[in-house]
XYZ file of N, CA and C in Angstrom:
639
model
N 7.564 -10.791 -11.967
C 6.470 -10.438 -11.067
C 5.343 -11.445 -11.245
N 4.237 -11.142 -11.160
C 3.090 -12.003 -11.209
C 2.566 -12.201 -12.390
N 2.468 -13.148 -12.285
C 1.084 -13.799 -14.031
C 0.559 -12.601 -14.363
N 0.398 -12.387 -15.474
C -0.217 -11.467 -16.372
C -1.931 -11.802 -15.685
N -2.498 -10.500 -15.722
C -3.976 -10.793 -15.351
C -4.908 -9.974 -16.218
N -6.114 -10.281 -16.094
C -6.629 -9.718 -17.079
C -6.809 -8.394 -17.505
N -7.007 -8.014 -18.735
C -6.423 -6.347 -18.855
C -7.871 -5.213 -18.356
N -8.783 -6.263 -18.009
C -10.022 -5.332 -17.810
C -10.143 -4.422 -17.067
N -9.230 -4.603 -15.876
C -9.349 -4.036 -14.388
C -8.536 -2.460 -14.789
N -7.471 -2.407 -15.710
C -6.297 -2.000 -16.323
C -7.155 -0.291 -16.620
N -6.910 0.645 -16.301
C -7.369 2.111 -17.279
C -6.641 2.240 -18.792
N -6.195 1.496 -18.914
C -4.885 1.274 -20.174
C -4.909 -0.051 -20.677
N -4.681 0.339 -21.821
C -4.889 -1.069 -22.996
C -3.381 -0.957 -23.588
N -2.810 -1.998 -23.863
C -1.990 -2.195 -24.227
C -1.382 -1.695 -25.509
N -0.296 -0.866 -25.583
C 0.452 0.088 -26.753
C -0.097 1.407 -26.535
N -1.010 2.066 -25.621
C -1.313 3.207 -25.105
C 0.161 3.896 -24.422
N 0.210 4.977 -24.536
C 1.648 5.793 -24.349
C 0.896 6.814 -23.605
N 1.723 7.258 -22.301
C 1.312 8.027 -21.051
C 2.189 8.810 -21.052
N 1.845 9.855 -21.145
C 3.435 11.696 -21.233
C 3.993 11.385 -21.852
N 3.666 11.061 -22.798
C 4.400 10.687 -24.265
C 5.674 9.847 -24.169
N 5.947 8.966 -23.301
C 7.178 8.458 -23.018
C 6.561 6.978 -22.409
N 5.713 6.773 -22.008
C 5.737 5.268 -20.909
C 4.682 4.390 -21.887
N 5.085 3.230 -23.036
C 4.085 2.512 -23.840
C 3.989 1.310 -22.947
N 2.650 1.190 -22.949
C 1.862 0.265 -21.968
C 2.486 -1.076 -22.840
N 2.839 -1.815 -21.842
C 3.067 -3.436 -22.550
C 1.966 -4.504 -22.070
N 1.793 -5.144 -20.899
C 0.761 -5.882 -20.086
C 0.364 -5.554 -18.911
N -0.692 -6.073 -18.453
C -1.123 -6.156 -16.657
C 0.152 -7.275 -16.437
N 0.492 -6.932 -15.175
C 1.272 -7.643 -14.313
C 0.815 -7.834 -13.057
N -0.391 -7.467 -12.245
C -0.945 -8.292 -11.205
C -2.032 -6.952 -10.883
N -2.886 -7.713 -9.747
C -4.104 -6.783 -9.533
C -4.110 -6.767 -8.226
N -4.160 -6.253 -6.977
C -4.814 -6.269 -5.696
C -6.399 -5.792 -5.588
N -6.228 -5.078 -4.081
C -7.777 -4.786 -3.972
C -7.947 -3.161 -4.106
N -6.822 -2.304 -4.468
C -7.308 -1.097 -4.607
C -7.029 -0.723 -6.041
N -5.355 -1.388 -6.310
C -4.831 -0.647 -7.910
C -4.627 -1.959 -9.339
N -4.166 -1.646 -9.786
C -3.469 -2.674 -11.098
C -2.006 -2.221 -11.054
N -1.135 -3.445 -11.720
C 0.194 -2.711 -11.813
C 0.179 -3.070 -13.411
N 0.836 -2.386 -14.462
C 1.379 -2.837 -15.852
C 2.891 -2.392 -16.185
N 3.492 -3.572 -16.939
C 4.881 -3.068 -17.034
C 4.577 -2.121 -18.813
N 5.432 -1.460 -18.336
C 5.568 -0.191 -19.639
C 6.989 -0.120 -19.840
N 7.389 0.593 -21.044
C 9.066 0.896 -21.507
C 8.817 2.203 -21.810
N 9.832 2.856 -21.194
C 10.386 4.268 -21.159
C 10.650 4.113 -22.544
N 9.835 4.933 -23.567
C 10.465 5.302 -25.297
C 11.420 5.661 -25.334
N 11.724 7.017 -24.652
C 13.556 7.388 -24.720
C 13.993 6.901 -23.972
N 14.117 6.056 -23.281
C 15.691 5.755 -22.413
C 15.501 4.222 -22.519
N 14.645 3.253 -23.306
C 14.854 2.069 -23.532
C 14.681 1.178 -22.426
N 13.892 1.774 -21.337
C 13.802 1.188 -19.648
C 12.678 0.917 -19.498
N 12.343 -0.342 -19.489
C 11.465 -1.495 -18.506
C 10.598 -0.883 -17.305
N 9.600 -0.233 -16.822
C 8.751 -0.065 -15.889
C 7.617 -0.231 -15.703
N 7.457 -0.726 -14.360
C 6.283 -0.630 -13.991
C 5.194 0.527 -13.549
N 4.208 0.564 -13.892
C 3.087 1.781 -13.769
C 2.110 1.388 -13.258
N 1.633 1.532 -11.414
C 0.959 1.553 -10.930
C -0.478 2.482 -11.028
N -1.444 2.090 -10.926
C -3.072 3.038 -10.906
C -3.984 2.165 -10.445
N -4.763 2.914 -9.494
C -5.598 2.926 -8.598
C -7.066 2.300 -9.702
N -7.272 1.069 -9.079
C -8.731 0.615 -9.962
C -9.763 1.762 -10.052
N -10.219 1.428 -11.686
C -11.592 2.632 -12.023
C -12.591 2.974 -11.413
N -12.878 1.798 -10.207
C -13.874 2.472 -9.575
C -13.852 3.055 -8.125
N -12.267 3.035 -8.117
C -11.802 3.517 -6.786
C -11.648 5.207 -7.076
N -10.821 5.091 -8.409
C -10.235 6.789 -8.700
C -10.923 7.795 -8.441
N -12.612 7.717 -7.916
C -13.395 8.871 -7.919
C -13.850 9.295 -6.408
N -12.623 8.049 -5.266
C -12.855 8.193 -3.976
C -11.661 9.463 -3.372
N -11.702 10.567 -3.333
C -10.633 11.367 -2.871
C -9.570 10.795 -1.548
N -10.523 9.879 -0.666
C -9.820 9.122 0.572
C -8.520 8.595 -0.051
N -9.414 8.180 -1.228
C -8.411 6.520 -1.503
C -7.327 7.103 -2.474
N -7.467 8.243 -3.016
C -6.625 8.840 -4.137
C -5.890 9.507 -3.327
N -5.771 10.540 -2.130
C -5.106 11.031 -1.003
C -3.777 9.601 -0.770
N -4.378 8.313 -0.888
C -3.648 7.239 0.356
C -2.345 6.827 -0.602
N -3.327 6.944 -2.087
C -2.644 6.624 -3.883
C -1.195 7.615 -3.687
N -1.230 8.950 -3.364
C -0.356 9.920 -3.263
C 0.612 9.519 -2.043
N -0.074 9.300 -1.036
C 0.549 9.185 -0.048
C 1.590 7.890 0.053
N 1.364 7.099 -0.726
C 2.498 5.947 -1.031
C 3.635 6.184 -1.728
N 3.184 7.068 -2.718
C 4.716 8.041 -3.969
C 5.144 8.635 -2.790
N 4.452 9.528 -2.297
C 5.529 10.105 -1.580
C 6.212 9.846 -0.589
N 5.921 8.921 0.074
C 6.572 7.835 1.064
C 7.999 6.944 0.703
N 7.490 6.545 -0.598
C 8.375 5.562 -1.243
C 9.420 6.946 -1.943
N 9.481 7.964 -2.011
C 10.312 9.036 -2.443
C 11.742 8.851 -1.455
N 10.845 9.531 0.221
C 11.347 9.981 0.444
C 12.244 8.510 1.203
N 12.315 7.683 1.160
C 12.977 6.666 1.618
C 13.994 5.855 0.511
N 15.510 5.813 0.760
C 16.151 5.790 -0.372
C 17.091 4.743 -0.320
N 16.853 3.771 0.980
C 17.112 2.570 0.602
C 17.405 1.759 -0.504
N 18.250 1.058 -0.647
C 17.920 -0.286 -2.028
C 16.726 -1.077 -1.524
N 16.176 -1.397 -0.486
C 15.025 -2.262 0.176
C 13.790 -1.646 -0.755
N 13.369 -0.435 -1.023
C 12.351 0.016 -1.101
C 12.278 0.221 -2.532
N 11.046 -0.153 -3.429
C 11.128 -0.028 -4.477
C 10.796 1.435 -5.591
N 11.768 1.614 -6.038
C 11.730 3.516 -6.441
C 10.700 3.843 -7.403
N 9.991 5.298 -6.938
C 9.444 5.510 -7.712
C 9.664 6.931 -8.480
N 9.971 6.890 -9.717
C 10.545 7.153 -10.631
C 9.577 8.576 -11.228
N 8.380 8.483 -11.528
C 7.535 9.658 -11.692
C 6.140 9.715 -10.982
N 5.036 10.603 -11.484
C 4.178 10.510 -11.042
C 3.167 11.015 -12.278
N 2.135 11.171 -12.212
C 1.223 11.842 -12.787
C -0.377 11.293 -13.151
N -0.886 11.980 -13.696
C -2.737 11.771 -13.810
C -3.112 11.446 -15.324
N -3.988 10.274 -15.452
C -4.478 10.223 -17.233
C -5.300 11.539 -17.153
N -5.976 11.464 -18.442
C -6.944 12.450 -19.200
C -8.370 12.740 -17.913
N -8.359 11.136 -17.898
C -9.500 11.297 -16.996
C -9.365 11.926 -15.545
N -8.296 12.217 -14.936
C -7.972 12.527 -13.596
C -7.248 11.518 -12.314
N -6.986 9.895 -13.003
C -6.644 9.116 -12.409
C -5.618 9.263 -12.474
N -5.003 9.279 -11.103
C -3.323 9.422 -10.695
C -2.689 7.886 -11.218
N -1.324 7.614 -11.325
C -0.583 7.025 -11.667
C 0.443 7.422 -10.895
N 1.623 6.266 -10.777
C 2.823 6.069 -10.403
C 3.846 5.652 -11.254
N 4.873 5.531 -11.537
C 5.940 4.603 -12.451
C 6.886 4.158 -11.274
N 7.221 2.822 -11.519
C 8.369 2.751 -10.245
C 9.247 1.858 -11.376
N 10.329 1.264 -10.520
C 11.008 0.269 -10.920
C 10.754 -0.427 -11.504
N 11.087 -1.398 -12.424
C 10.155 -2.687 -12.731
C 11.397 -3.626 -12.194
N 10.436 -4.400 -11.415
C 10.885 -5.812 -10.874
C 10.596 -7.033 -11.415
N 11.906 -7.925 -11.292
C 11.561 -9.215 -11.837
C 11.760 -10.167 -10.425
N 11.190 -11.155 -10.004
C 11.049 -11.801 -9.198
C 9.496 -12.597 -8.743
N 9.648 -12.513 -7.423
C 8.375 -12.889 -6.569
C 7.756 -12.487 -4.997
N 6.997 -12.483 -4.563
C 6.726 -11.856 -3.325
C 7.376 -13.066 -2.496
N 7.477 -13.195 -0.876
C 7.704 -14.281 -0.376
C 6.433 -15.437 0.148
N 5.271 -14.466 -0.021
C 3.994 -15.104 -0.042
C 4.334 -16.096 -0.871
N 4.418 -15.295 -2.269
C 4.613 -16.732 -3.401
C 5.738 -17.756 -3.497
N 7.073 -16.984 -2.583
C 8.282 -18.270 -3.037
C 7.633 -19.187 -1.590
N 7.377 -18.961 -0.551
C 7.024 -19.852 0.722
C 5.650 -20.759 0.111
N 4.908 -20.682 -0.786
C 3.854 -20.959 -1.353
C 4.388 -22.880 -2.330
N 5.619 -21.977 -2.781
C 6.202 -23.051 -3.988
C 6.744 -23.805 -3.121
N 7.548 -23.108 -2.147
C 8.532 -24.044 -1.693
C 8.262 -24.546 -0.098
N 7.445 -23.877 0.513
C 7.074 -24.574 2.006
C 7.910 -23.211 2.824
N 8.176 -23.740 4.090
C 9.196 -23.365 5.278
C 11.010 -22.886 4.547
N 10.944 -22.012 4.605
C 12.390 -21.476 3.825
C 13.572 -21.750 4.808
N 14.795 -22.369 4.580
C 15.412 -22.441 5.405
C 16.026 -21.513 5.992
N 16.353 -21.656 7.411
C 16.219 -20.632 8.711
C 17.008 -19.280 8.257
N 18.850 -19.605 7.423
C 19.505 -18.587 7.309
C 18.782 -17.654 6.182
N 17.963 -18.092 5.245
C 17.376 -17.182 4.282
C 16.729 -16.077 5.008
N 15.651 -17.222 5.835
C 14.389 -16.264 6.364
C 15.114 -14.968 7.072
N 15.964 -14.934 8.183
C 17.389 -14.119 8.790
C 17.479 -12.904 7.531
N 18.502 -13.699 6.713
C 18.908 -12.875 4.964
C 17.103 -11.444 4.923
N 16.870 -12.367 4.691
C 15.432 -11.288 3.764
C 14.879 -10.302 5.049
N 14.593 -11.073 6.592
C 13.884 -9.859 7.849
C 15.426 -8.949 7.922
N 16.176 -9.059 7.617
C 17.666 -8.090 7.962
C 17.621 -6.634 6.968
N 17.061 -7.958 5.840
C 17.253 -6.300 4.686
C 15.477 -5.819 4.662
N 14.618 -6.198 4.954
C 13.242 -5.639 5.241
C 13.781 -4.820 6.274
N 14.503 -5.031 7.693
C 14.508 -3.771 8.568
C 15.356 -2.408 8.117
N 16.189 -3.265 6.953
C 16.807 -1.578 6.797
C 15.957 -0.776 6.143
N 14.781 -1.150 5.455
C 13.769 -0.295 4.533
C 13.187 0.076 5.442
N 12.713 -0.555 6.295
C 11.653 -0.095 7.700
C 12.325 1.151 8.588
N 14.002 0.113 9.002
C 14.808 1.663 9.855
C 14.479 3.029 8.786
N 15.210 2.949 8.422
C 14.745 4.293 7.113
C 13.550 4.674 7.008
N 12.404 4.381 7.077
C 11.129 4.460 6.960
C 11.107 5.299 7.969
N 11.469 4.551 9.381
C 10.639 5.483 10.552
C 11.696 6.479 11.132
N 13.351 6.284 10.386
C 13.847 7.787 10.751
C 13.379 9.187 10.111
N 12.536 8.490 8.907
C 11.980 9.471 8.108
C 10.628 9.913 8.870
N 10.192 9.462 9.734
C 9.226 9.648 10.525
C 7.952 8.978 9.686
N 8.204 7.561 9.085
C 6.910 7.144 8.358
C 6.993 5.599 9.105
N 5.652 5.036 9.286
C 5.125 3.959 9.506
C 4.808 3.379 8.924
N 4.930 2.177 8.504
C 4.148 1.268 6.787
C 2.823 0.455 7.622
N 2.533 0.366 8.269
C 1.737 -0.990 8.740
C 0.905 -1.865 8.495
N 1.936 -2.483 7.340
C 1.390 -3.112 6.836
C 2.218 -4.127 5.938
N 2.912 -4.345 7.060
C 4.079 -5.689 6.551
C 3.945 -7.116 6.440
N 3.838 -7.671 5.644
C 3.731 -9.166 5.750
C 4.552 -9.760 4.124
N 4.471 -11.036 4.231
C 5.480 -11.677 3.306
C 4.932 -11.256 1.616
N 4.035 -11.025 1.339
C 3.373 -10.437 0.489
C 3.807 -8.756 0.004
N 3.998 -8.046 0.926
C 4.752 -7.099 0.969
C 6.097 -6.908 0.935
N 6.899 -8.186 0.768
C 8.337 -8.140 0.349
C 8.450 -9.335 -0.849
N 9.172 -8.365 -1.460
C 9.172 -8.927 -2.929
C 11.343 -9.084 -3.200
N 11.021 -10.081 -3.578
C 12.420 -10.609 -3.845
C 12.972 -10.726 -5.292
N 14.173 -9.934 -5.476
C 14.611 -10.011 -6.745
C 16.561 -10.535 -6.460
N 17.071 -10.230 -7.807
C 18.560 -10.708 -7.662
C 19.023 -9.495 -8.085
N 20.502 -9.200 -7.555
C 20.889 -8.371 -8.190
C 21.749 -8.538 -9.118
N 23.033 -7.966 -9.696
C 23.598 -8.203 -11.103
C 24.554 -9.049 -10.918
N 24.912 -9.523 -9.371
C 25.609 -10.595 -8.867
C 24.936 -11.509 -8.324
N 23.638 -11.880 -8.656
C 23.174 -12.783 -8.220
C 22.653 -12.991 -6.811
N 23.151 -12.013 -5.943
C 22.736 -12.313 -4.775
C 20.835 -11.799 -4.329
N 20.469 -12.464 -3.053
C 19.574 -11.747 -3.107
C 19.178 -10.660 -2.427
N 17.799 -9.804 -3.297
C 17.387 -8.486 -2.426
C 16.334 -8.263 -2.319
N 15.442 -7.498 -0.919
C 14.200 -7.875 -0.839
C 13.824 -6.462 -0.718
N 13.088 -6.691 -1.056
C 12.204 -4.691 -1.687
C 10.919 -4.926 -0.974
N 10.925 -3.577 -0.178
C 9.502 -3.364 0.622
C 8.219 -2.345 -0.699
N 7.010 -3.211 -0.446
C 6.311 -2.551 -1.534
C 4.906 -2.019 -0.521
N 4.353 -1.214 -1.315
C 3.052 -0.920 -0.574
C 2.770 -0.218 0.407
N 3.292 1.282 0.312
C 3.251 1.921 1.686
C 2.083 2.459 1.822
N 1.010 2.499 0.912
C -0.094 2.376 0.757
C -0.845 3.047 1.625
N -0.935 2.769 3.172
C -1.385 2.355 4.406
C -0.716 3.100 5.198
N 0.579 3.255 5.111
C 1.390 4.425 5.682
C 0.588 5.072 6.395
N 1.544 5.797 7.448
C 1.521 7.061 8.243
C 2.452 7.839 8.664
N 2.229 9.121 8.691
C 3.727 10.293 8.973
C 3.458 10.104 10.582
N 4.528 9.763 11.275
C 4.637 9.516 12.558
C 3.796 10.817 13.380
N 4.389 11.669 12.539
C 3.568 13.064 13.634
C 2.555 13.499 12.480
N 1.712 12.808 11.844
C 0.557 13.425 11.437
C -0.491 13.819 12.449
N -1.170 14.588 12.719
C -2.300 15.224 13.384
C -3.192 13.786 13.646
N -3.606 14.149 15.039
C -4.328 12.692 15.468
C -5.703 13.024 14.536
N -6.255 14.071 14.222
C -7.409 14.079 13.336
C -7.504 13.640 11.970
N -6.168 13.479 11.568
C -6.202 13.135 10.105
C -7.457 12.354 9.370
N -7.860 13.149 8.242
C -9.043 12.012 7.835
C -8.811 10.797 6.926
N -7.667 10.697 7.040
C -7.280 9.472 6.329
C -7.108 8.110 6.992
N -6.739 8.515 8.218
C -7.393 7.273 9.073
C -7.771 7.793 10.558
N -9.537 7.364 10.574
C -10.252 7.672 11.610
C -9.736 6.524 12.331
N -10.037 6.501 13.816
C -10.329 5.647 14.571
C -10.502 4.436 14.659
N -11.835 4.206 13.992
C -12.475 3.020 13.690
C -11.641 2.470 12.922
N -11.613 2.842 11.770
C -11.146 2.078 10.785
C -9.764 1.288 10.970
N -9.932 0.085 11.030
C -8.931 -1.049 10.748
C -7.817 -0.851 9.354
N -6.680 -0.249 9.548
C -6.053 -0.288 8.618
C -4.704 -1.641 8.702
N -4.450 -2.019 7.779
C -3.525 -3.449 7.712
C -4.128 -4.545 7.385
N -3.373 -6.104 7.536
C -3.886 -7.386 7.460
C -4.006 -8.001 9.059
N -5.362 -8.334 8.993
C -5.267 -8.506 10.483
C -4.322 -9.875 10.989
N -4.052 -10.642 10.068
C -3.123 -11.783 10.663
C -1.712 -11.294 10.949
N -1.507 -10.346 10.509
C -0.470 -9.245 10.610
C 0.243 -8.593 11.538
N -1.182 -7.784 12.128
C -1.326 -6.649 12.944
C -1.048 -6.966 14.373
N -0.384 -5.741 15.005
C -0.020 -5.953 16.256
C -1.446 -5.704 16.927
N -1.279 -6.276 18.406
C -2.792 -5.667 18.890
C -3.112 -4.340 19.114
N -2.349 -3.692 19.335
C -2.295 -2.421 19.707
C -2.612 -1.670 18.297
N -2.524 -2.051 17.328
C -2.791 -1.881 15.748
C -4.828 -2.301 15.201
N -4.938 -3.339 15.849
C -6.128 -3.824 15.631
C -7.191 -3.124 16.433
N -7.186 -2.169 17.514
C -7.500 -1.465 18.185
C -7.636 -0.653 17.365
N -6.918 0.000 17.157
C -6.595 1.608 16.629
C -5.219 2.042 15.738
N -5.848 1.788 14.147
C -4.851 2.313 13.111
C -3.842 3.156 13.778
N -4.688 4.180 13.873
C -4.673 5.503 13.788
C -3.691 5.962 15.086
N -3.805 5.196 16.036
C -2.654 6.019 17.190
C -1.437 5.020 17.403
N -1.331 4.151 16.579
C 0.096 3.341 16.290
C 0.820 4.147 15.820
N 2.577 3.744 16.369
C 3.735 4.120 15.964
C 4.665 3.499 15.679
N 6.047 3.573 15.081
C 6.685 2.754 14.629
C 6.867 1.017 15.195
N 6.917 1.377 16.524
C 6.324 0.251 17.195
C 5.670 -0.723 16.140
N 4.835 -0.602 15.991
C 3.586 -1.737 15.102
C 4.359 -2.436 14.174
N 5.247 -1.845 13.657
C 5.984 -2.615 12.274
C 7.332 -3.509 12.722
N 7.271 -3.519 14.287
C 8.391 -4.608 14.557
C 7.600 -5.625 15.577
């Protein structure tokens, strides 16, 4: 995954143990809402990653609602595309947490970064297996919108070949959620706008699966 970053952002310091089973090892990358750190399952000898929502976000109920709303998204979609998440739960202080998979690889932000323009049959390879996470997504009646190369993360599997895992449903929406939902008003711009369909940049909030193709 990504360069180790600094542990400040982190609610967890390193060799800290969460439900008595998940010992914190390092930060493994930061965005703009959470931190991720890889941890090892004590009993079962397994490698994971443990997502949480930055410290000064955890006390926004919006943003802790959106925190939930990604576990359970990424649950109910059971693809190999989509990266699993494995438990859930809250520190001492009330900050939710995730455990998912732990991945080894890179986003395609970062391999197109190293390497330029990917050649044509790859690019094919990786949008083929992103739509089966997406089909699945919206037979489940969920919307991600919020796809871009950054959001697919590429690993190998035990044959070497490759596989691309949709991350970040973050942003999500239940196709038939209530047009009032307060999780996304109107106004509010949800996605990357270099991203976004127009009909998306308008209005989060009354997009449908549509937006993510």
């Amino acid at each position: 995954m990504t360069a180790p970053q600094s542990q400040g952002a982190a609610p967890v310091n390193p060799g800290d143990v969460l439900a008595g089973k998940y010992r914190v090892e390092r930060v493994l990358g930061q965005g703009g809402m959470g931190v991720v750190v890889a941890a090892k399952h004590l009993h079962m000898d397994q490698r994971v990653a443990i997502k949480f929502l930055l410290p000064d976000l955890a006390s926004h109920p919006e943003t802790v609602a959106r925190f939930a709303r990604e576990a359970n998204a990424a649950v109910k979609i059971q693809s190999e595309h989509v990266a699993r998440v494995i438990d859930v739960g809250t520190l001492e202080s009330g900050a939710p947490y995730m455990v998912m998979e732990y991945l080894e690889g890179s986003d395609l932000s970062d391999l197109v970064a190293r390497r330029g323009p990917l050649p044509w049959h790859e690019v094919v390879e990786y949008v083929l297996q992103a739509c089966e996470a997406i089909a699945e997504a919206h037979v489940t009646g969920i919307v991600h919108r919020d796809l871009k190369p950054a959001n697919l993360f590429l690993i190998r599997r035990a044959d070497g070949s490759p596989c691309v895992k949709v991350l970040d449903f973050g942003i999500s929406k239940a196709a038939d959620a209530a047009s009032g939902s307060a999780l996304t008003q109107t106004a509010a711009m949800m996605g990357s706008p270099k991203y976004m369909s127009p009909e998306q940049l308008k209005s989060s909030r009354d997009v449908d699966a549509r937006t993510d193709i």
